[in-house]
Coordinates of C-alpha atoms in Angstrom, one line a residue:
M3 CA 0.6 9.2 -19.5
S4 CA 1.3 7.4 -16.2
L5 CA 2.0 9.3 -13.0
L6 CA 4.3 6.6 -11.8
E7 CA 5.9 3.6 -13.4
I8 CA 7.5 0.8 -11.4
K9 CA 9.6 -1.4 -13.6
N10 CA 11.2 -4.7 -12.5
L11 CA 11.7 -3.4 -9.0
E12 CA 13.7 -5.4 -6.5
T13 CA 14.4 -4.4 -2.8
A14 CA 16.5 -6.8 -0.7
F15 CA 17.2 -6.7 3.0
R16 CA 20.5 -7.8 4.5
I17 CA 20.2 -10.7 6.9
G18 CA 23.7 -11.6 8.2
D19 CA 26.0 -11.5 5.2
E20 CA 23.3 -12.2 2.6
Y21 CA 20.6 -10.1 0.9
F22 CA 17.0 -11.4 0.5
N23 CA 14.4 -9.9 -1.8
A24 CA 11.3 -8.5 0.0
V25 CA 10.1 -7.0 -3.3
D26 CA 10.9 -9.2 -6.3
H27 CA 10.7 -8.0 -9.9
I28 CA 7.5 -5.9 -9.5
T29 CA 6.2 -4.0 -12.4
L30 CA 3.2 -1.6 -11.8
D31 CA 1.9 1.8 -13.0
L32 CA -0.3 4.5 -11.5
Q33 CA -2.6 6.6 -13.6
P34 CA -3.7 10.2 -12.9
N35 CA -6.8 10.4 -10.6
E36 CA -6.6 6.6 -10.0
V37 CA -6.7 4.6 -6.8
L38 CA -4.4 1.5 -7.1
A39 CA -4.9 -0.9 -4.2
I40 CA -2.0 -3.1 -3.1
V41 CA -3.3 -6.1 -1.1
G42 CA -1.9 -9.2 0.5
E43 CA -1.2 -10.7 3.9
S44 CA 1.4 -9.2 6.3
G45 CA 4.9 -9.9 5.1
C46 CA 4.1 -9.9 1.4
G47 CA 6.1 -6.7 0.7
K48 CA 3.4 -4.1 0.5
S49 CA 5.0 -1.5 2.8
T50 CA 8.5 -2.3 1.5
L51 CA 7.3 -1.4 -2.0
A52 CA 5.9 2.0 -0.6
T53 CA 9.1 2.9 1.3
T54 CA 11.2 2.0 -1.7
V55 CA 9.3 4.4 -3.8
M56 CA 9.7 7.1 -1.1
G57 CA 13.5 6.3 -0.8
L58 CA 13.3 5.7 2.9
H59 CA 15.6 2.7 3.2
N60 CA 19.1 2.7 4.8
E61 CA 21.6 1.8 2.1
N62 CA 23.7 -0.1 4.6
F63 CA 21.0 -2.7 5.1
T64 CA 19.0 -2.6 1.8
K65 CA 19.6 -2.8 -1.9
S66 CA 17.2 -1.7 -4.6
K67 CA 17.4 -2.0 -8.3
G68 CA 15.1 -1.5 -11.2
E69 CA 13.2 1.7 -12.1
V70 CA 10.7 3.9 -10.3
I71 CA 9.9 6.5 -13.0
Y72 CA 8.3 9.8 -11.9
N73 CA 8.4 12.9 -14.0
N74 CA 10.8 11.2 -16.5
Q75 CA 13.4 10.4 -13.8
N76 CA 14.3 7.2 -12.0
L77 CA 13.9 7.9 -8.3
L78 CA 16.3 5.2 -7.4
D79 CA 19.1 7.2 -9.1
L80 CA 18.5 10.3 -7.1
S81 CA 20.5 11.5 -4.1
E82 CA 19.0 11.9 -0.7
G83 CA 18.9 15.7 -1.2
E84 CA 17.1 15.3 -4.5
M85 CA 14.6 12.9 -3.0
S86 CA 13.9 15.2 -0.1
R87 CA 12.7 17.8 -2.6
I88 CA 10.2 15.3 -4.0
R89 CA 8.9 13.8 -0.7
T90 CA 5.7 15.6 0.5
K91 CA 5.9 18.2 -2.2
E92 CA 5.2 15.8 -5.1
I93 CA 4.8 12.4 -3.5
G94 CA 3.1 12.3 0.0
M95 CA 2.8 9.3 2.3
I96 CA 0.3 8.5 5.0
F97 CA 2.2 6.2 7.3
Q98 CA 0.7 3.1 8.9
D99 CA 1.0 4.0 12.6
P100 CA 0.4 7.8 13.2
L101 CA 1.4 7.6 16.9
S102 CA 4.9 6.2 16.1
S103 CA 5.3 8.4 13.0
L104 CA 4.5 11.7 14.7
N105 CA 7.2 13.3 16.9
P106 CA 5.9 13.1 20.5
L107 CA 8.0 16.2 21.5
Q108 CA 6.6 18.6 19.0
K109 CA 3.2 20.2 18.7
I110 CA 0.9 19.2 15.8
G111 CA 1.1 22.5 14.1
R112 CA 4.9 22.6 14.1
Q113 CA 5.1 19.1 12.5
I114 CA 2.7 20.1 9.7
E115 CA 4.5 23.4 9.2
E116 CA 7.9 21.7 8.7
A117 CA 7.1 20.6 5.1
L118 CA 5.8 24.1 4.3
V119 CA 9.1 25.6 5.5
Y120 CA 11.1 23.3 3.3
H121 CA 9.0 23.2 0.2
T122 CA 7.2 26.6 0.0
D123 CA 8.0 30.4 0.1
L124 CA 5.2 31.1 2.6
N125 CA 6.1 33.4 5.5
K126 CA 5.3 32.5 9.1
S127 CA 1.9 34.0 9.2
E128 CA 0.9 32.3 5.9
R129 CA 2.3 29.0 7.1
D130 CA 0.2 29.2 10.3
D131 CA -2.9 30.0 8.2
R132 CA -2.1 27.0 5.9
V133 CA -1.8 24.7 9.0
I134 CA -5.2 25.7 10.3
E135 CA -6.7 25.3 6.7
L136 CA -5.3 21.8 6.4
L137 CA -6.6 20.7 9.9
S138 CA -10.0 22.1 8.9
Q139 CA -9.8 20.4 5.6
V140 CA -9.3 16.9 7.1
G141 CA -12.3 17.5 9.4
I142 CA -10.6 18.2 12.8
P143 CA -12.9 20.4 15.0
Y144 CA -11.2 23.4 16.7
P145 CA -8.1 23.3 14.5
E146 CA -6.4 26.1 16.3
R147 CA -6.5 24.1 19.5
C148 CA -5.3 21.0 17.8
A149 CA -2.3 22.8 16.3
N150 CA -1.2 23.5 19.8
Q151 CA -1.6 19.9 21.1
Y152 CA 0.9 17.1 21.2
P153 CA 0.2 13.7 19.5
H154 CA -0.6 11.8 22.7
E155 CA -3.4 14.3 23.4
L156 CA -5.3 13.2 20.3
S157 CA -7.4 10.1 19.6
G158 CA -6.3 7.6 17.0
G159 CA -8.7 9.0 14.4
M160 CA -7.5 12.5 15.0
R161 CA -3.9 11.5 14.7
Q162 CA -4.7 9.7 11.4
R163 CA -6.3 12.9 10.1
V164 CA -3.2 14.8 11.1
M165 CA -1.1 12.4 9.1
I166 CA -3.3 13.0 6.1
A167 CA -3.0 16.7 6.6
M168 CA 0.8 16.4 6.6
A169 CA 0.8 14.2 3.5
L170 CA -1.4 16.7 1.7
S171 CA 0.2 19.9 2.9
C172 CA 2.0 20.6 -0.4
K173 CA -0.7 19.2 -2.6
P174 CA 1.3 16.3 -4.0
N175 CA 0.6 14.5 -7.3
I176 CA 0.8 11.1 -5.7
I177 CA -0.4 9.9 -2.3
I178 CA 0.8 6.6 -0.8
A179 CA -1.6 5.5 1.9
D180 CA -0.2 2.7 4.0
E181 CA -3.0 1.0 5.9
P182 CA -4.7 4.4 6.6
T183 CA -7.5 2.9 8.6
T184 CA -5.6 0.4 10.7
A185 CA -6.8 0.2 14.4
L186 CA -9.7 2.6 13.7
D187 CA -13.3 1.8 14.6
V188 CA -15.7 1.3 11.7
T189 CA -17.3 4.8 12.0
I190 CA -13.9 6.6 12.0
Q191 CA -12.7 4.3 9.2
A192 CA -15.6 5.3 7.0
Q193 CA -14.9 9.0 7.7
I194 CA -11.2 8.6 6.7
L195 CA -12.1 6.8 3.5
D196 CA -14.6 9.5 2.6
L197 CA -12.1 12.1 3.3
L198 CA -9.5 10.5 1.1
K199 CA -12.0 10.3 -1.8
E200 CA -13.0 13.9 -1.4
L201 CA -9.4 15.1 -1.3
Q202 CA -8.4 13.0 -4.3
A203 CA -11.3 14.4 -6.3
E204 CA -10.3 18.0 -5.3
M205 CA -6.6 17.5 -6.1
E206 CA -6.9 14.9 -8.9
A207 CA -4.0 13.0 -7.3
G208 CA -3.2 9.4 -7.9
I209 CA -3.4 7.2 -4.8
I210 CA -1.5 4.0 -3.9
L211 CA -3.7 2.4 -1.2
I212 CA -1.9 -0.4 0.8
T213 CA -4.3 -2.5 2.8
H214 CA -5.3 -6.0 3.7
D215 CA -8.9 -5.0 4.2
L216 CA -10.8 -6.1 1.1
G217 CA -13.8 -4.1 2.1
V218 CA -11.8 -0.9 1.9
V219 CA -10.5 -2.0 -1.6
A220 CA -14.0 -2.6 -2.9
E221 CA -15.1 0.9 -1.7
M222 CA -12.0 2.9 -2.8
A223 CA -10.0 1.3 -5.6
D224 CA -10.1 1.4 -9.4
R225 CA -7.5 -1.3 -9.9
V226 CA -6.0 -4.0 -7.5
A227 CA -2.6 -5.6 -7.4
V228 CA -2.4 -8.7 -5.3
L229 CA 1.1 -9.3 -3.7
Y230 CA 2.3 -12.6 -2.4
A231 CA 5.9 -13.3 -1.1
G232 CA 7.2 -10.1 -2.8
Q233 CA 5.6 -10.8 -6.2
V234 CA 2.6 -9.5 -8.0
I235 CA 0.5 -12.6 -8.5
E236 CA -2.6 -11.0 -10.0
I237 CA -3.6 -7.5 -11.2
G238 CA -6.8 -6.2 -12.6
S239 CA -9.8 -3.9 -12.2
V240 CA -11.8 -4.1 -8.9
S241 CA -14.6 -5.8 -10.9
Q242 CA -12.2 -8.4 -12.4
I243 CA -10.6 -9.2 -9.0
F244 CA -13.8 -9.4 -7.0
K245 CA -16.1 -11.0 -9.6
N246 CA -13.6 -13.1 -11.6
P247 CA -10.5 -13.8 -9.5
Q248 CA -8.1 -16.3 -11.1
H249 CA -5.1 -16.9 -8.9
P250 CA -5.7 -19.4 -6.0
Y251 CA -4.2 -16.9 -3.6
T252 CA -6.7 -14.2 -4.7
K253 CA -9.6 -16.6 -4.4
S254 CA -8.4 -17.7 -1.0
L255 CA -8.2 -14.0 0.2
L256 CA -11.8 -13.4 -1.0
K257 CA -13.1 -16.6 0.6
S258 CA -11.6 -15.5 3.9
I259 CA -14.0 -12.5 4.1
P260 CA -16.6 -13.3 6.8
N261 CA -20.0 -14.2 5.4
F262 CA -22.9 -12.9 7.6
Q263 CA -25.7 -14.0 5.3
E264 CA -28.4 -16.0 7.0
D265 CA -28.3 -18.7 4.3
S266 CA -24.5 -19.3 4.8
E267 CA -23.8 -23.0 4.9
S268 CA -21.3 -22.8 7.7
D269 CA -20.4 -20.4 10.6
D270 CA -16.7 -21.4 10.2
L271 CA -14.3 -18.8 8.9
Y272 CA -12.1 -19.9 5.9
V273 CA -8.4 -20.1 6.8
I274 CA -5.6 -20.2 4.2
D275 CA -3.3 -23.1 5.0
G276 CA 0.2 -22.3 6.2
M277 CA 1.9 -18.9 6.4
V278 CA 3.7 -16.4 4.2
P279 CA 7.3 -17.7 4.0
S280 CA 10.1 -15.8 5.6
L281 CA 12.6 -14.0 3.4
K282 CA 15.2 -16.7 4.0
N283 CA 12.8 -19.4 2.9
L284 CA 11.5 -17.9 -0.3
K285 CA 11.5 -20.2 -3.3
R286 CA 13.8 -19.0 -6.0
T287 CA 11.9 -21.0 -8.7
G288 CA 8.4 -22.3 -9.0
C289 CA 5.1 -21.0 -7.7
R290 CA 5.6 -19.5 -4.2
F291 CA 2.0 -20.3 -3.2
A292 CA 2.3 -24.0 -4.1
E293 CA 3.3 -25.0 -0.5
R294 CA -0.1 -23.8 0.8
I295 CA -2.2 -25.6 -1.8
R296 CA -0.5 -29.1 -1.6
W297 CA -3.6 -30.8 -3.0
I298 CA -2.8 -29.3 -6.4
S299 CA -0.5 -31.4 -8.4
P300 CA 3.1 -30.1 -9.1
E301 CA 2.4 -30.4 -12.8
A302 CA -0.1 -27.6 -12.5
H303 CA 2.6 -25.1 -11.6
E304 CA 5.1 -23.4 -13.8
A305 CA 8.8 -23.9 -13.2
D306 CA 9.3 -20.2 -13.7
P307 CA 5.9 -18.5 -13.2
V308 CA 5.2 -15.4 -15.3
L309 CA 2.2 -13.1 -15.6
H310 CA -0.3 -14.3 -18.1
D311 CA -2.5 -11.7 -19.9
L312 CA -6.2 -12.6 -19.6
G313 CA -7.3 -9.4 -21.5
D314 CA -8.5 -6.0 -20.5
G315 CA -5.5 -5.5 -18.2
H316 CA -6.2 -8.6 -16.1
Q317 CA -3.0 -10.6 -15.5
V318 CA -2.3 -13.7 -13.3
R319 CA 0.9 -15.5 -12.4
C320 CA 1.5 -19.2 -12.9
T321 CA -0.7 -21.7 -14.8
C322 CA -2.0 -23.2 -11.4
Y323 CA -5.0 -20.9 -11.8
Q324 CA -6.2 -23.1 -14.6
T325 CA -6.7 -26.2 -12.3
F326 CA -7.1 -24.7 -8.8
Y327 CA -10.0 -25.8 -6.6
F328 CA -10.6 -25.6 -2.9
K329 CA -9.9 -29.0 -1.3
E330 CA -13.1 -28.9 0.7
D331 CA -15.2 -28.0 -2.3
G332 CA -13.8 -30.5 -4.9
V333 CA -12.9 -29.5 -8.5
Q334 CA -14.7 -26.4 -9.6

């Protein structure tokens, strides 16, 4: 049984008097004890998908429809009060920028304690002990001192660990990690990833890992969903995506990874032509990636692209995958 099922989800932002879909008919599921990676360039809808699941959008500026099924209920139908009882307690989120997500006017211990006040029956002494336990659990030295510090007194890596402690404070069933290693150096990044894996194994939680770092995906994920312009354009196991990518966008992302092998034919980095279109310029029909692979004939694309089942859970959108080649390489 799935921990979370996302069915035909749409989230639209209001620009002027119109609404434009940043998440466009996405269907995904998260299994127990699984790491599902969501990848794609900036502006593809990854964080919007996460904040929709968490119910963090202002209804005056956004509209969501579809289903986000957790514990046999559609989270989109819940009131703010009902969602507040689920956030952190059952679904925790590690936000992308810990410095802007933490309250600069409150000490670290108080911010972690807040969820414990709301979601547990622990008394003050027990909450204080739990805060110290959490800070120790995420590898922060001198946790008692850290609990009495303000966010600006900590390094980026320490703030990220605090965010993880906050997300795990009530032992949620689902953890959404939005770019958990952004702006961290390689050593700290490795420590954070190891920490997430250890905590997942201990709690048997499902993790939705949002990232554009394919190295992190290869190390952490069980399955990968590739997003482009608000749509899932390919989904499969890590092995399927890395060893047998099908969609031209997925292939382009993988080709963009720097190659440091001595026998590499070129020192040039591969760059995907063009940019992710803005919400106002999204195509309503046809393959949304077509404009960035103009050397592929229009006949190769579907008028209304759908996900095609390639077997063993591997799916790809649009028939252009059948004829795609890199223009500098010739037909594959």
